[in-house]
Amino acid sequence: MAINDLRPNIGVLAEQVSGERRVALVPADVRRLAKLASITVERGAGLEAGHPDEAYVDAGATIADRLAIISSAPTVLAVRAPSNLSSFQPGTVVVSLGGRDEDIARAASARGLKHLGLERLPRTARAQAMDVLSSQATIAGYAAVIEGARALDVLLPMLTTAAGGVKPAKMIALGAGVAGLQAIATARRLGAVVHGFDVREAAREQVESLGARFVSAGEALKAQEAANGYAADQSADEQAALRRALASTLAQMQLIVTSAQIPGRPAPLLIDDETLAGLAPGTVIVDLAAETGGNTSRTKPDETVTTSGVKIVGSVNLPSLMAADASRFFSGNVRALLEHLMADESGLQLRLDDPITAALLGVDQTLRTAA
Ligand code: NAD
């Protein structure tokens, strides 16, 4: 940063979690933010996402070491919340995931940091462009089908060849939110016969508009949607009834993508041991809820478990596999947020009367928790 540069500085950190290949800001967004801020990028931060340091320099950023950034930049960006916050200056604004992690909230508060936890963004039209959960879930839904197709021993599309024919495989998405709908669209493109299920009645039309069949749980569960657009929490009895209602449909599937989540709660159990025992050997389940406990009784985060011939893929960070596009989306969301927070060119403004800022700081949780 030049000595007479009065623009506020924003630091971009390299990721430290093993296997995390994304970067929080890509060079195209550095260029777009240059009027509002000077940007310093940790050496090598964008390499895994396809952006060498030179690309950041060309876009107007400065390259620096981690310690220089965290000890001086008033605003720091990362994909995952930095695990060690002890070298940060009190008052630093940290923008990253980790907004539902109480340990991070405690550590940030003990150090006097302001953590804008991106999962806490309100689900409003105004905040849509900043919604990393949606952008990353889109990639996870796509990647889940690609991973599932690789793990299957059968083909997804119908094929008629001189060597014989194959029927199209059957696929179902359990949870038809952002990730589930993208999984449905991807499996359709690959030629599978596709089904979808969700507890929110609004999902029926979305599933059907993609050309998939909506599976009804019959009387097992009344449609549930909280005021914030997320699913409402279900009782243990409702979940058990739902599992029994779904079992016979699941027994006919070859690929199952699960992404059922209730914000702030463990993932609902949709596939228990009894259902697993009834699935056809060779069935593949890709469980996108692995990080919050999983939608099956045998899911292990970051592992593939085989039980009675059924493979359960417990991928926890599929967006990182597609690091270039995942970073492009994440960065676009973060840029939109920074533009919102720096709207009047006097630096980053954290005003608690702004619903987006209040929610990100964890001051107003009402928009993000199930009613
Ligand atoms: P999510 O990741 O919290 O949950 C995934 C899905 O799991 C949801 O559709 C939920 O209804 C479903 N689910 C929960 N319990 C279930 C169960 N027992 N069985 C089956 N399904 C279950 O949610 P998400 O995908 O991030 O978003 C949910 C909805 O919110 C989407 O329809 C999306 O269109 C909407 N949304 C709105 C905005 C906005 O207005 N700005 C932004 C993002 C998403």
PDB file of C-alpha atoms in Angstrom, residues 20-135:
ATOM      1  CA  GLU A  20      -9.648 -26.417   1.408  1.00  0.00           C
ATOM      2  CA  ARG A  21      -8.735 -25.167  -2.097  1.00  0.00           C
ATOM      3  CA  ARG A  22     -11.010 -22.141  -2.354  1.00  0.00           C
ATOM      4  CA  VAL A  23      -9.990 -18.495  -1.953  1.00  0.00           C
ATOM      5  CA  ALA A  24     -12.252 -15.774  -0.545  1.00  0.00           C
ATOM      6  CA  LEU A  25     -11.553 -13.128  -3.213  1.00  0.00           C
ATOM      7  CA  VAL A  26     -10.525 -13.672  -6.844  1.00  0.00           C
ATOM      8  CA  PRO A  27      -8.548 -11.156  -8.949  1.00  0.00           C
ATOM      9  CA  ALA A  28     -11.630 -10.036 -10.942  1.00  0.00           C
ATOM     10  CA  ASP A  29     -13.246  -8.875  -7.696  1.00  0.00           C
ATOM     11  CA  VAL A  30     -10.020  -7.274  -6.448  1.00  0.00           C
ATOM     12  CA  ARG A  31     -10.181  -5.122  -9.575  1.00  0.00           C
ATOM     13  CA  ARG A  32     -13.822  -4.238  -8.925  1.00  0.00           C
ATOM     14  CA  LEU A  33     -13.189  -3.303  -5.283  1.00  0.00           C
ATOM     15  CA  ALA A  34     -10.103  -1.222  -6.036  1.00  0.00           C
ATOM     16  CA  LYS A  35     -11.995   2.113  -5.932  1.00  0.00           C
ATOM     17  CA  LEU A  36     -13.211   1.399  -2.410  1.00  0.00           C
ATOM     18  CA  ALA A  37     -10.218  -0.311  -0.804  1.00  0.00           C
ATOM     19  CA  SER A  38      -6.596  -1.311  -1.145  1.00  0.00           C
ATOM     20  CA  ILE A  39      -6.247  -5.077  -1.041  1.00  0.00           C
ATOM     21  CA  THR A  40      -3.429  -7.224   0.319  1.00  0.00           C
ATOM     22  CA  VAL A  41      -3.390 -10.929  -0.494  1.00  0.00           C
ATOM     23  CA  GLU A  42      -1.466 -13.609   1.393  1.00  0.00           C
ATOM     24  CA  ARG A  43       1.226 -15.167  -0.756  1.00  0.00           C
ATOM     25  CA  GLY A  44      -0.137 -18.202  -2.645  1.00  0.00           C
ATOM     26  CA  ALA A  45      -3.730 -17.687  -1.427  1.00  0.00           C
ATOM     27  CA  GLY A  46      -5.339 -18.219  -4.840  1.00  0.00           C
ATOM     28  CA  LEU A  47      -3.027 -20.896  -6.281  1.00  0.00           C
ATOM     29  CA  GLU A  48      -5.349 -23.891  -5.770  1.00  0.00           C
ATOM     30  CA  ALA A  49      -8.252 -21.969  -7.289  1.00  0.00           C
ATOM     31  CA  GLY A  50      -6.196 -21.105 -10.377  1.00  0.00           C
ATOM     32  CA  HIS A  51      -5.016 -17.601  -9.412  1.00  0.00           C
ATOM     33  CA  PRO A  52      -1.242 -17.084  -9.041  1.00  0.00           C
ATOM     34  CA  ASP A  53       0.054 -14.087  -7.072  1.00  0.00           C
ATOM     35  CA  GLU A  54       0.855 -12.275 -10.334  1.00  0.00           C
ATOM     36  CA  ALA A  55      -2.840 -12.262 -11.283  1.00  0.00           C
ATOM     37  CA  TYR A  56      -3.632 -10.468  -8.009  1.00  0.00           C
ATOM     38  CA  VAL A  57      -0.830  -7.964  -8.588  1.00  0.00           C
ATOM     39  CA  ASP A  58      -2.128  -7.310 -12.125  1.00  0.00           C
ATOM     40  CA  ALA A  59      -5.558  -6.658 -10.595  1.00  0.00           C
ATOM     41  CA  GLY A  60      -4.060  -4.038  -8.249  1.00  0.00           C
ATOM     42  CA  ALA A  61      -3.416  -6.036  -5.048  1.00  0.00           C
ATOM     43  CA  THR A  62      -0.272  -6.208  -2.932  1.00  0.00           C
ATOM     44  CA  ILE A  63       1.144  -9.602  -1.877  1.00  0.00           C
ATOM     45  CA  ALA A  64       2.229 -10.049   1.747  1.00  0.00           C
ATOM     46  CA  ASP A  65       2.898 -12.687   4.389  1.00  0.00           C
ATOM     47  CA  ARG A  66       0.132 -13.876   6.711  1.00  0.00           C
ATOM     48  CA  LEU A  67       1.436 -12.178   9.833  1.00  0.00           C
ATOM     49  CA  ALA A  68       1.760  -8.805   8.084  1.00  0.00           C
ATOM     50  CA  ILE A  69      -1.874  -9.031   7.005  1.00  0.00           C
ATOM     51  CA  ILE A  70      -3.439 -10.141  10.248  1.00  0.00           C
ATOM     52  CA  SER A  71      -1.450  -7.690  12.324  1.00  0.00           C
ATOM     53  CA  SER A  72      -2.385  -4.667  10.221  1.00  0.00           C
ATOM     54  CA  ALA A  73      -5.439  -5.080   7.946  1.00  0.00           C
ATOM     55  CA  PRO A  74      -8.597  -3.733   9.636  1.00  0.00           C
ATOM     56  CA  THR A  75     -10.708  -6.138   7.548  1.00  0.00           C
ATOM     57  CA  VAL A  76      -9.668  -9.715   6.823  1.00  0.00           C
ATOM     58  CA  LEU A  77     -11.365 -12.151   4.443  1.00  0.00           C
ATOM     59  CA  ALA A  78     -11.143 -15.951   4.481  1.00  0.00           C
ATOM     60  CA  VAL A  79     -13.315 -18.841   3.333  1.00  0.00           C
ATOM     61  CA  ARG A  80     -13.035 -20.774   6.626  1.00  0.00           C
ATOM     62  CA  ALA A  81     -12.674 -18.913   9.907  1.00  0.00           C
ATOM     63  CA  PRO A  82      -8.969 -18.767  10.863  1.00  0.00           C
ATOM     64  CA  SER A  83      -8.347 -21.315  13.637  1.00  0.00           C
ATOM     65  CA  ASN A  84      -5.855 -19.167  15.538  1.00  0.00           C
ATOM     66  CA  LEU A  85      -7.175 -15.681  16.209  1.00  0.00           C
ATOM     67  CA  SER A  86      -4.549 -14.708  18.788  1.00  0.00           C
ATOM     68  CA  SER A  87      -2.373 -12.612  16.416  1.00  0.00           C
ATOM     69  CA  PHE A  88      -5.264 -10.501  15.141  1.00  0.00           C
ATOM     70  CA  GLN A  89      -5.537  -6.900  16.322  1.00  0.00           C
ATOM     71  CA  PRO A  90      -8.566  -6.286  18.557  1.00  0.00           C
ATOM     72  CA  GLY A  91     -11.258  -4.528  16.511  1.00  0.00           C
ATOM     73  CA  THR A  92     -10.379  -6.362  13.270  1.00  0.00           C
ATOM     74  CA  VAL A  93     -13.403  -7.323  11.176  1.00  0.00           C
ATOM     75  CA  VAL A  94     -13.123 -10.960  10.048  1.00  0.00           C
ATOM     76  CA  VAL A  95     -15.426 -12.030   7.210  1.00  0.00           C
ATOM     77  CA  SER A  96     -15.648 -15.828   6.779  1.00  0.00           C
ATOM     78  CA  LEU A  97     -17.706 -18.951   7.246  1.00  0.00           C
ATOM     79  CA  GLY A  98     -17.964 -20.271  10.808  1.00  0.00           C
ATOM     80  CA  GLY A  99     -21.057 -18.258  11.717  1.00  0.00           C
ATOM     81  CA  ARG A 100     -22.723 -21.290  13.307  1.00  0.00           C
ATOM     82  CA  ASP A 101     -19.663 -22.350  15.317  1.00  0.00           C
ATOM     83  CA  GLU A 102     -19.861 -21.336  18.977  1.00  0.00           C
ATOM     84  CA  ASP A 103     -16.123 -21.907  19.561  1.00  0.00           C
ATOM     85  CA  ILE A 104     -15.314 -19.370  16.860  1.00  0.00           C
ATOM     86  CA  ALA A 105     -17.824 -16.885  18.293  1.00  0.00           C
ATOM     87  CA  ARG A 106     -16.236 -17.273  21.754  1.00  0.00           C
ATOM     88  CA  ALA A 107     -12.651 -16.957  20.444  1.00  0.00           C
ATOM     89  CA  ALA A 108     -13.526 -13.885  18.337  1.00  0.00           C
ATOM     90  CA  SER A 109     -15.256 -12.206  21.243  1.00  0.00           C
ATOM     91  CA  ALA A 110     -12.377 -12.997  23.663  1.00  0.00           C
ATOM     92  CA  ARG A 111      -9.922 -11.335  21.246  1.00  0.00           C
ATOM     93  CA  GLY A 112     -12.234  -8.340  20.627  1.00  0.00           C
ATOM     94  CA  LEU A 113     -12.758  -9.192  16.941  1.00  0.00           C
ATOM     95  CA  LYS A 114     -15.927  -8.585  14.949  1.00  0.00           C
ATOM     96  CA  HIS A 115     -16.711 -11.813  13.127  1.00  0.00           C
ATOM     97  CA  LEU A 116     -19.141 -11.481  10.235  1.00  0.00           C
ATOM     98  CA  GLY A 117     -20.194 -15.150  10.067  1.00  0.00           C
ATOM     99  CA  LEU A 118     -21.466 -15.655   6.530  1.00  0.00           C
ATOM    100  CA  GLU A 119     -23.951 -18.429   7.438  1.00  0.00           C
ATOM    101  CA  ARG A 120     -25.886 -15.829   9.446  1.00  0.00           C
ATOM    102  CA  LEU A 121     -26.791 -13.739   6.406  1.00  0.00           C
ATOM    103  CA  PRO A 122     -30.555 -13.092   6.346  1.00  0.00           C
ATOM    104  CA  ARG A 123     -32.540 -14.797   3.569  1.00  0.00           C
ATOM    105  CA  THR A 124     -33.881 -11.597   2.052  1.00  0.00           C
ATOM    106  CA  ALA A 125     -34.001 -10.399  -1.539  1.00  0.00           C
ATOM    107  CA  ARG A 126     -31.530  -7.616  -0.607  1.00  0.00           C
ATOM    108  CA  ALA A 127     -28.979 -10.134   0.679  1.00  0.00           C
ATOM    109  CA  GLN A 128     -29.362 -12.703  -2.096  1.00  0.00           C
ATOM    110  CA  ALA A 129     -26.253 -11.578  -4.006  1.00  0.00           C
ATOM    111  CA  MET A 130     -24.174 -12.081  -0.821  1.00  0.00           C
ATOM    112  CA  ASP A 131     -25.470 -15.559   0.004  1.00  0.00           C
ATOM    113  CA  VAL A 132     -22.486 -17.901   0.076  1.00  0.00           C
ATOM    114  CA  LEU A 133     -24.596 -20.743   1.489  1.00  0.00           C
ATOM    115  CA  SER A 134     -26.682 -20.743  -1.672  1.00  0.00           C
ATOM    116  CA  SER A 135     -23.784 -20.325  -4.088  1.00  0.00           C
TER     117      SER A 135
END
